[in-house]
Amino acid sequence: EAQVTQNPRYLITVTGKKLTVTCSQNMNHEYMSWYRQDPGLGLRQIYYSMNVEVTDKGDVPEGYKVSRKEKRNFPLILESPSPNQTSLYFCASSPLNTGELFFGEGSRLTVL
Amino acid sequence: DQQVKQNSPSLSVQEGRISILNCDYTNSMFDYFLWYKKYPAEGPTFLISISSIKDKNEDGRFTVFLNKSAKHLSLHIVPSQPGDSAVYFCAAKRGNSNSGYALNFGKGTSLLVTP
């Protein structure tokens, strides 16, 4: 089954404790991206990747890091989480240049 | 700065009638537009798209219209069904596979189709 898998789905953590949200896709897609969804703000892009070792900032990259060492994986790293990073995070992938994203089910992160 | 705007946070329509969801954009560099549908506790799913060189694309009950001069697109659902009740996001793409590209999303419109 074609899918984008995110882990963990739910996480409560404390300020400053590094965490990683993993994302994996099994569709051999070149393009992968991270979004956060906040009430009243919709979906905002954090980072995206056009292919292995190629990443770029989206609209809200501050406080986040990403890496793309393998085509299927695109982890989101919060080096020192803060309460304003409490949000619902979505990973997505697509074939190159279509914009037709396949989304994961989301990861709800709470930073206390 | 919100480059893709959905000015109606919610819309209620009776079953069988037409639902019209609207989206405006400000960046003339957008070359591809998409609609996504999102149910609670799920990720968004792709619904329909349109290239900037077209003005209409139809897929079953769903039709997207693009008015480039007005920088406006709309999604028509005919006839509306209760299962269409969801949040609909408008998205726009700029850039290409050579330069890198990003998708900008609107804030979403919550559609409720009542029996």
mmCIF file of C-alpha atoms in Angstrom:
data_model
loop_
_atom_site.group_PDB
_atom_site.id
_atom_site.type_symbol
_atom_site.label_atom_id
_atom_site.label_comp_id
_atom_site.label_asym_id
_atom_site.label_seq_id
_atom_site.Cartn_x
_atom_site.Cartn_y
_atom_site.Cartn_z
ATOM 1 C CA GLU A 1 0.000 0.000 0.000
ATOM 2 C CA ALA A 2 1.334 3.424 -0.989
ATOM 3 C CA GLN A 3 1.790 5.494 2.125
ATOM 4 C CA VAL A 4 3.658 8.143 4.054
ATOM 5 C CA THR A 5 4.401 7.057 7.611
ATOM 6 C CA GLN A 6 5.147 9.459 10.425
ATOM 7 C CA ASN A 7 6.299 8.657 13.955
ATOM 8 C CA PRO A 8 5.461 9.406 16.642
ATOM 9 C CA ARG A 9 1.809 10.246 16.068
ATOM 10 C CA TYR A 10 1.543 11.934 19.451
ATOM 11 C CA LEU A 11 4.251 13.362 21.664
ATOM 12 C CA ILE A 12 4.360 15.519 24.777
ATOM 13 C CA THR A 13 7.779 16.856 25.616
ATOM 14 C CA VAL A 14 9.443 19.646 27.548
ATOM 15 C CA THR A 15 11.223 22.768 26.405
ATOM 16 C CA GLY A 16 14.759 22.146 25.227
ATOM 17 C CA LYS A 17 14.622 18.372 24.905
ATOM 18 C CA LYS A 18 15.735 17.442 21.399
ATOM 19 C CA LEU A 19 13.331 15.361 19.403
ATOM 20 C CA THR A 20 13.016 13.878 15.935
ATOM 21 C CA VAL A 21 9.850 13.145 14.013
ATOM 22 C CA THR A 22 10.502 10.508 11.399
ATOM 23 C CA CYS A 23 8.885 10.364 7.965
ATOM 24 C CA SER A 24 9.134 7.560 5.463
ATOM 25 C CA GLN A 25 7.463 7.037 2.080
ATOM 26 C CA ASN A 26 7.312 3.891 -0.038
ATOM 27 C CA MET A 27 6.417 5.452 -3.391
ATOM 28 C CA ASN A 28 9.923 6.339 -4.586
ATOM 29 C CA HIS A 29 8.964 10.024 -4.639
ATOM 30 C CA GLU A 30 11.675 12.604 -5.187
ATOM 31 C CA TYR A 31 9.889 15.481 -3.435
ATOM 32 C CA MET A 32 9.240 15.491 0.297
ATOM 33 C CA SER A 33 8.058 18.257 2.567
ATOM 34 C CA TRP A 34 7.079 19.103 6.135
ATOM 35 C CA TYR A 35 4.102 21.275 7.087
ATOM 36 C CA ARG A 36 2.654 22.454 10.340
ATOM 37 C CA GLN A 37 -1.031 23.135 10.849
ATOM 38 C CA ASP A 38 -2.151 25.664 13.419
ATOM 39 C CA PRO A 39 -5.663 26.994 14.144
ATOM 40 C CA GLY A 40 -6.459 29.954 11.934
ATOM 41 C CA LEU A 41 -3.195 29.642 10.013
ATOM 42 C CA GLY A 42 -3.774 26.637 7.784
ATOM 43 C CA LEU A 43 -0.848 24.612 6.491
ATOM 44 C CA ARG A 44 2.535 26.274 6.475
ATOM 45 C CA GLN A 45 5.600 24.760 4.868
ATOM 46 C CA ILE A 46 8.631 24.231 7.098
ATOM 47 C CA TYR A 47 11.186 22.574 4.809
ATOM 48 C CA TYR A 48 11.145 20.687 1.561
ATOM 49 C CA SER A 49 13.499 18.421 -0.350
ATOM 50 C CA MET A 50 13.755 17.951 -4.088
ATOM 51 C CA ASN A 51 15.889 14.810 -3.801
ATOM 52 C CA VAL A 52 18.579 13.140 -1.735
ATOM 53 C CA GLU A 53 20.923 15.695 -0.132
ATOM 54 C CA VAL A 54 18.839 18.588 -1.550
ATOM 55 C CA THR A 55 16.803 20.518 1.020
ATOM 56 C CA ASP A 56 15.454 24.041 1.200
ATOM 57 C CA LYS A 57 13.593 26.284 3.612
ATOM 58 C CA GLY A 58 9.872 26.807 3.416
ATOM 59 C CA ASP A 59 7.971 29.674 4.999
ATOM 60 C CA VAL A 60 8.541 28.820 8.676
ATOM 61 C CA PRO A 61 11.921 27.038 9.041
ATOM 62 C CA GLU A 62 13.071 28.674 12.284
ATOM 63 C CA GLY A 63 13.756 26.161 15.041
ATOM 64 C CA TYR A 64 13.727 23.148 12.717
ATOM 65 C CA LYS A 65 16.282 21.070 10.853
ATOM 66 C CA VAL A 66 15.877 18.357 8.273
ATOM 67 C CA SER A 67 18.051 15.871 6.454
ATOM 68 C CA ARG A 68 17.592 13.751 3.342
ATOM 69 C CA LYS A 69 20.226 11.050 3.355
ATOM 70 C CA GLU A 70 17.979 8.472 1.717
ATOM 71 C CA LYS A 71 15.222 8.959 -0.810
ATOM 72 C CA ARG A 72 12.505 7.412 1.344
ATOM 73 C CA ASN A 73 13.247 9.215 4.633
ATOM 74 C CA PHE A 74 12.908 12.867 5.607
ATOM 75 C CA PRO A 75 13.161 13.366 9.376
ATOM 76 C CA LEU A 76 12.225 16.633 11.078
ATOM 77 C CA ILE A 77 14.515 17.597 13.929
ATOM 78 C CA LEU A 78 13.711 20.024 16.726
ATOM 79 C CA GLU A 79 17.049 20.681 18.409
ATOM 80 C CA SER A 80 15.621 22.713 21.288
ATOM 81 C CA PRO A 81 11.825 22.652 21.182
ATOM 82 C CA SER A 82 9.877 25.603 22.508
ATOM 83 C CA PRO A 83 6.157 25.950 23.355
ATOM 84 C CA ASN A 84 5.490 27.871 20.103
ATOM 85 C CA GLN A 85 6.356 24.680 18.242
ATOM 86 C CA THR A 86 3.316 22.963 19.720
ATOM 87 C CA SER A 87 1.440 22.049 16.566
ATOM 88 C CA LEU A 88 0.154 19.345 14.252
ATOM 89 C CA TYR A 89 2.875 18.315 11.826
ATOM 90 C CA PHE A 90 2.407 16.686 8.440
ATOM 91 C CA CYS A 91 4.971 15.062 6.212
ATOM 92 C CA ALA A 92 4.181 14.738 2.527
ATOM 93 C CA SER A 93 5.753 13.407 -0.642
ATOM 94 C CA SER A 94 5.093 13.622 -4.367
ATOM 95 C CA PRO A 95 6.611 12.811 -7.720
ATOM 96 C CA LEU A 96 8.773 15.657 -8.868
ATOM 97 C CA ASN A 97 7.005 18.770 -10.117
ATOM 98 C CA THR A 98 3.385 17.628 -9.767
ATOM 99 C CA GLY A 99 2.493 19.265 -6.475
ATOM 100 C CA GLU A 100 0.107 16.370 -5.881
ATOM 101 C CA LEU A 101 1.203 15.544 -2.389
ATOM 102 C CA PHE A 102 0.573 12.374 -0.458
ATOM 103 C CA PHE A 103 0.324 13.256 3.222
ATOM 104 C CA GLY A 104 1.056 11.265 6.332
ATOM 105 C CA GLU A 105 -1.550 11.057 9.089
ATOM 106 C CA GLY A 106 0.086 13.773 11.145
ATOM 107 C CA SER A 107 2.091 14.052 14.357
ATOM 108 C CA ARG A 108 0.635 16.056 17.195
ATOM 109 C CA LEU A 109 3.415 17.603 19.220
ATOM 110 C CA THR A 110 2.999 19.401 22.539
ATOM 111 C CA VAL A 111 5.944 21.253 24.059
ATOM 112 C CA LEU A 112 5.491 22.191 27.720
ATOM 113 C CA ASP B 1 2.165 37.386 4.112
ATOM 114 C CA GLN B 2 -0.630 35.079 3.006
ATOM 115 C CA GLN B 3 -0.217 34.508 -0.730
ATOM 116 C CA VAL B 4 -3.126 32.093 -0.973
ATOM 117 C CA LYS B 5 -6.325 33.240 0.665
ATOM 118 C CA GLN B 6 -9.527 31.418 1.453
ATOM 119 C CA ASN B 7 -11.726 34.118 2.893
ATOM 120 C CA SER B 8 -14.627 31.907 3.925
ATOM 121 C CA PRO B 9 -13.715 29.846 7.006
ATOM 122 C CA SER B 10 -16.881 27.802 6.691
ATOM 123 C CA LEU B 11 -19.704 26.965 4.320
ATOM 124 C CA SER B 12 -22.946 25.060 4.835
ATOM 125 C CA VAL B 13 -24.822 23.534 1.903
ATOM 126 C CA GLN B 14 -27.805 21.248 1.580
ATOM 127 C CA GLU B 15 -27.324 17.791 0.139
ATOM 128 C CA GLY B 16 -27.841 17.745 -3.611
ATOM 129 C CA ARG B 17 -27.072 21.441 -4.062
ATOM 130 C CA ILE B 18 -23.912 22.988 -5.437
ATOM 131 C CA SER B 19 -20.986 23.830 -3.138
ATOM 132 C CA ILE B 20 -18.694 26.626 -4.304
ATOM 133 C CA LEU B 21 -15.423 27.145 -2.492
ATOM 134 C CA ASN B 22 -13.333 30.159 -3.376
ATOM 135 C CA CYS B 23 -9.639 30.937 -3.318
ATOM 136 C CA ASP B 24 -7.649 34.052 -4.188
ATOM 137 C CA TYR B 25 -3.928 34.386 -4.694
ATOM 138 C CA THR B 26 -1.503 37.247 -4.951
ATOM 139 C CA ASN B 27 1.647 35.802 -6.534
ATOM 140 C CA SER B 28 1.535 35.818 -10.338
ATOM 141 C CA MET B 29 4.409 33.305 -10.385
ATOM 142 C CA PHE B 30 2.128 30.465 -9.307
ATOM 143 C CA ASP B 31 1.823 28.029 -12.197
ATOM 144 C CA TYR B 32 -0.232 25.181 -10.775
ATOM 145 C CA PHE B 33 -3.164 25.114 -8.401
ATOM 146 C CA LEU B 34 -4.549 22.283 -6.328
ATOM 147 C CA TRP B 35 -7.366 21.487 -3.949
ATOM 148 C CA TYR B 36 -6.961 19.166 -1.008
ATOM 149 C CA LYS B 37 -9.602 17.683 1.235
ATOM 150 C CA LYS B 38 -9.044 16.923 4.908
ATOM 151 C CA TYR B 39 -11.115 14.875 7.311
ATOM 152 C CA PRO B 40 -10.515 15.150 11.078
ATOM 153 C CA ALA B 41 -7.599 13.077 12.393
ATOM 154 C CA GLU B 42 -6.349 12.376 8.867
ATOM 155 C CA GLY B 43 -3.816 13.941 6.564
ATOM 156 C CA PRO B 44 -5.026 16.027 3.619
ATOM 157 C CA THR B 45 -5.706 14.152 0.391
ATOM 158 C CA PHE B 46 -5.302 15.511 -3.106
ATOM 159 C CA LEU B 47 -8.601 16.217 -4.840
ATOM 160 C CA ILE B 48 -8.148 18.057 -8.123
ATOM 161 C CA SER B 49 -5.687 20.409 -9.808
ATOM 162 C CA ILE B 50 -5.405 22.871 -12.650
ATOM 163 C CA SER B 51 -2.512 24.258 -14.611
ATOM 164 C CA SER B 52 -2.225 28.014 -15.058
ATOM 165 C CA ILE B 53 -2.598 27.556 -18.817
ATOM 166 C CA LYS B 54 -6.118 26.216 -18.412
ATOM 167 C CA ASP B 55 -9.294 27.779 -17.083
ATOM 168 C CA LYS B 56 -11.260 24.675 -16.175
ATOM 169 C CA ASN B 57 -10.665 21.111 -15.067
ATOM 170 C CA GLU B 58 -13.359 18.599 -14.285
ATOM 171 C CA ASP B 59 -13.273 15.285 -12.460
ATOM 172 C CA GLY B 60 -16.633 13.707 -11.769
ATOM 173 C CA ARG B 61 -18.585 15.891 -9.354
ATOM 174 C CA PHE B 62 -15.637 18.237 -8.879
ATOM 175 C CA THR B 63 -14.740 21.120 -11.166
ATOM 176 C CA VAL B 64 -12.061 23.732 -10.632
ATOM 177 C CA PHE B 65 -12.218 27.074 -12.428
ATOM 178 C CA LEU B 66 -9.273 29.415 -12.774
ATOM 179 C CA ASN B 67 -9.518 33.125 -13.571
ATOM 180 C CA LYS B 68 -5.929 34.292 -13.972
ATOM 181 C CA SER B 69 -6.757 37.928 -14.577
ATOM 182 C CA ALA B 70 -8.610 38.044 -11.282
ATOM 183 C CA LYS B 71 -6.132 35.720 -9.541
ATOM 184 C CA HIS B 72 -9.068 33.650 -8.414
ATOM 185 C CA LEU B 73 -9.977 29.999 -8.464
ATOM 186 C CA SER B 74 -13.014 28.128 -7.294
ATOM 187 C CA LEU B 75 -13.984 24.551 -6.600
ATOM 188 C CA HIS B 76 -17.497 23.451 -7.521
ATOM 189 C CA ILE B 77 -18.992 20.285 -6.100
ATOM 190 C CA VAL B 78 -22.178 19.138 -7.799
ATOM 191 C CA PRO B 79 -24.194 17.535 -6.348
ATOM 192 C CA SER B 80 -22.941 17.893 -2.805
ATOM 193 C CA GLN B 81 -23.080 14.833 -0.577
ATOM 194 C CA PRO B 82 -22.796 14.493 3.232
ATOM 195 C CA GLY B 83 -19.491 12.638 2.748
ATOM 196 C CA ASP B 84 -18.074 15.822 1.218
ATOM 197 C CA SER B 85 -18.159 17.451 4.646
ATOM 198 C CA ALA B 86 -14.505 18.221 5.336
ATOM 199 C CA VAL B 87 -11.980 21.032 5.345
ATOM 200 C CA TYR B 88 -10.866 22.049 1.860
ATOM 201 C CA PHE B 89 -7.472 23.606 1.292
ATOM 202 C CA CYS B 90 -6.501 25.563 -1.782
ATOM 203 C CA ALA B 91 -2.813 25.343 -2.703
ATOM 204 C CA ALA B 92 -0.585 26.983 -5.295
ATOM 205 C CA LYS B 93 2.784 25.931 -6.648
ATOM 206 C CA ARG B 94 5.600 28.162 -7.749
ATOM 207 C CA GLY B 95 8.992 27.174 -9.133
ATOM 208 C CA ASN B 96 10.016 24.016 -10.942
ATOM 209 C CA SER B 97 12.090 20.876 -10.547
ATOM 210 C CA ASN B 98 15.251 22.724 -11.625
ATOM 211 C CA SER B 99 15.031 25.715 -9.310
ATOM 212 C CA GLY B 100 13.116 24.022 -6.525
ATOM 213 C CA TYR B 101 9.460 24.583 -5.819
ATOM 214 C CA ALA B 102 7.158 25.140 -2.899
ATOM 215 C CA LEU B 103 3.462 24.815 -2.257
ATOM 216 C CA ASN B 104 1.570 27.580 -0.491
ATOM 217 C CA PHE B 105 -1.686 26.639 1.195
ATOM 218 C CA GLY B 106 -4.686 28.696 2.163
ATOM 219 C CA LYS B 107 -6.161 28.524 5.651
ATOM 220 C CA GLY B 108 -8.927 26.186 4.591
ATOM 221 C CA THR B 109 -12.710 26.269 4.301
ATOM 222 C CA SER B 110 -14.792 23.910 6.403
ATOM 223 C CA LEU B 111 -17.660 22.548 4.315
ATOM 224 C CA LEU B 112 -20.727 21.050 5.962
ATOM 225 C CA VAL B 113 -23.234 19.269 3.747
ATOM 226 C CA THR B 114 -26.506 18.757 5.552
ATOM 227 C CA PRO B 115 -29.031 16.048 4.633
#
